[in-house]
XYZ file of N, CA and C in Angstrom:
201
model
N 16.539 -12.887 23.412
C 15.451 -13.667 22.871
C 14.428 -12.728 22.225
N 13.927 -13.076 21.039
C 12.995 -12.160 20.374
C 11.643 -12.093 21.076
N 10.999 -10.986 20.842
C 9.689 -10.768 21.432
C 8.670 -11.709 20.793
N 7.794 -12.301 21.596
C 6.769 -13.190 21.049
C 5.633 -12.354 20.483
N 5.143 -12.729 19.334
C 4.057 -11.993 18.702
C 2.719 -12.639 19.048
N 1.695 -11.832 19.307
C 0.386 -12.403 19.579
C -0.289 -12.853 18.285
N -1.180 -13.817 18.393
C -2.015 -14.166 17.253
C -3.057 -13.077 17.113
N -3.083 -12.439 15.955
C -3.936 -11.269 15.770
C -5.419 -11.602 15.909
N -5.811 -12.792 15.450
C -7.228 -13.144 15.567
C -7.640 -13.290 17.027
N -6.767 -13.860 17.846
C -7.074 -14.008 19.267
C -7.048 -12.652 19.970
N -6.141 -11.777 19.562
C -6.044 -10.462 20.185
C -7.303 -9.637 19.929
N -7.970 -9.876 18.807
C -9.205 -9.156 18.505
C -10.398 -9.722 19.275
N -10.352 -11.002 19.598
C -11.514 -11.654 20.204
C -11.501 -11.659 21.730
N -10.338 -11.545 22.333
C -10.220 -11.634 23.791
C -9.520 -10.395 24.323
N -9.803 -10.055 25.573
C -8.979 -9.055 26.233
C -8.796 -9.434 27.700
N -7.699 -8.968 28.258
C -7.311 -9.322 29.617
C -7.614 -8.141 30.527
N -8.271 -8.424 31.654
C -8.606 -7.364 32.595
C -7.384 -7.024 33.438
N -7.526 -6.021 34.274
C -6.437 -5.626 35.153
C -6.082 -6.685 36.168
N -7.044 -7.521 36.539
C -6.786 -8.572 37.514
C -6.324 -9.866 36.864
N -6.257 -9.897 35.522
C -5.717 -11.057 34.831
C -6.745 -12.005 34.244
N -8.031 -11.680 34.364
C -9.055 -12.540 33.773
C -9.074 -12.336 32.263
N -9.311 -13.404 31.534
C -9.451 -13.306 30.082
C -10.937 -13.256 29.766
N -11.363 -12.192 29.116
C -12.779 -11.987 28.825
C -13.030 -12.198 27.337
N -14.236 -12.665 27.030
C -14.634 -12.896 25.653
C -16.028 -12.331 25.449
N -16.367 -12.055 24.205
C -17.735 -11.640 23.908
C -18.532 -12.866 23.518
N -19.840 -12.743 23.565
C -20.711 -13.881 23.305
C -21.015 -14.008 21.824
N -21.282 -15.214 21.393
C -21.643 -15.464 20.012
C -23.126 -15.269 19.773
N -23.568 -15.513 18.546
C -24.980 -15.416 18.145
C -25.517 -13.990 18.270
N -24.645 -12.983 18.160
C -25.063 -11.602 18.391
C -25.663 -10.930 17.172
N -25.166 -11.248 16.002
C -25.464 -10.384 14.868
C -26.517 -10.924 13.913
N -26.769 -12.218 13.943
C -27.663 -12.796 12.946
C -29.041 -13.040 13.562
N -30.096 -12.642 12.841
C -31.485 -12.831 13.284
C -31.757 -12.159 14.625
N -31.354 -10.920 14.741
C -31.532 -10.199 16.009
C -32.982 -9.846 16.291
N -33.784 -9.687 15.251
C -35.170 -9.265 15.463
C -35.990 -10.322 16.196
N -35.612 -11.575 16.052
C -36.371 -12.642 16.702
C -36.038 -12.784 18.177
N -34.991 -12.132 18.629
C -34.545 -12.298 20.003
C -35.184 -11.234 20.901
N -35.407 -11.604 22.149
C -36.026 -10.671 23.080
C -35.039 -9.571 23.482
N -35.575 -8.498 24.034
C -34.738 -7.370 24.445
C -33.783 -7.789 25.554
N -34.236 -8.683 26.426
C -33.396 -9.159 27.516
C -32.190 -9.927 26.988
N -32.399 -10.745 26.003
C -31.304 -11.520 25.409
C -30.331 -10.589 24.701
N -30.854 -9.593 24.003
C -29.986 -8.645 23.300
C -29.119 -7.856 24.269
N -29.674 -7.515 25.433
C -28.870 -6.823 26.457
C -27.782 -7.740 26.991
N -28.088 -9.009 27.143
C -27.101 -9.945 27.675
C -25.938 -10.161 26.709
N -26.182 -9.985 25.415
C -25.109 -10.134 24.437
C -24.043 -9.061 24.612
N -24.403 -7.907 25.163
C -23.442 -6.818 25.313
C -22.443 -7.070 26.444
N -22.783 -7.953 27.368
C -21.894 -8.232 28.497
C -20.765 -9.159 28.061
N -19.597 -8.926 28.593
C -18.476 -9.819 28.352
C -18.550 -10.946 29.379
N -18.108 -12.127 28.982
C -18.084 -13.236 29.925
C -16.658 -13.772 30.023
N -16.395 -14.431 31.119
C -15.045 -14.921 31.379
C -14.811 -16.219 30.614
N -13.591 -16.400 30.138
C -13.221 -17.616 29.417
C -13.217 -18.792 30.395
N -13.653 -19.937 29.932
C -13.680 -21.134 30.778
C -12.268 -21.526 31.191
N -12.171 -22.138 32.343
C -10.866 -22.514 32.884
C -10.096 -23.489 32.011
N -10.812 -24.390 31.325
C -10.125 -25.366 30.481
C -9.505 -24.719 29.256
N -10.020 -23.564 28.832
C -9.493 -22.876 27.651
C -8.465 -21.809 27.992
N -8.338 -21.480 29.248
C -7.514 -20.344 29.666
C -6.044 -20.481 29.264
N -5.440 -21.625 29.516
C -4.015 -21.804 29.216
C -3.764 -21.732 27.717
N -4.681 -22.280 26.945
C -4.519 -22.270 25.491
C -4.597 -20.847 24.931
N -5.495 -20.046 25.477
C -5.651 -18.677 24.987
C -4.501 -17.797 25.463
N -3.973 -18.071 26.649
C -2.825 -17.296 27.136
C -1.611 -17.469 26.237
N -1.457 -18.636 25.624
C -0.357 -18.834 24.686
C -0.550 -18.006 23.423
N -1.804 -17.787 23.046
C -2.083 -17.028 21.824
C -1.875 -15.526 22.035
N -2.128 -15.043 23.237
C -1.898 -13.617 23.543
C -0.928 -13.531 24.715
N 0.366 -13.669 24.457
C 1.346 -13.804 25.540
C 1.464 -12.586 26.443
N 1.232 -11.402 25.942
C 1.411 -10.194 26.767
C 0.095 -9.591 27.180
N -0.998 -10.312 27.000
C -2.306 -9.807 27.410
C -2.756 -8.636 26.569
N -2.609 -8.741 25.281
C -3.015 -7.666 24.380
C -4.507 -7.466 24.512
N -4.946 -6.224 24.626
C -6.387 -5.969 24.719
C -6.846 -5.054 23.606
């Protein structure tokens, strides 16, 4: 059976941790940054976990956990 290819756009946006969690970066990071507080800008740097309802759909897009 041929190897399944990941969706490149999903592989760039998500990564899988060693324990199997799918992590994503937050939106609203790049536009109008000057108006945002320093605390909010720091929070944008943290990765957050993908919601449970989206997990199965994203796992199909990155079958081998490409990071």
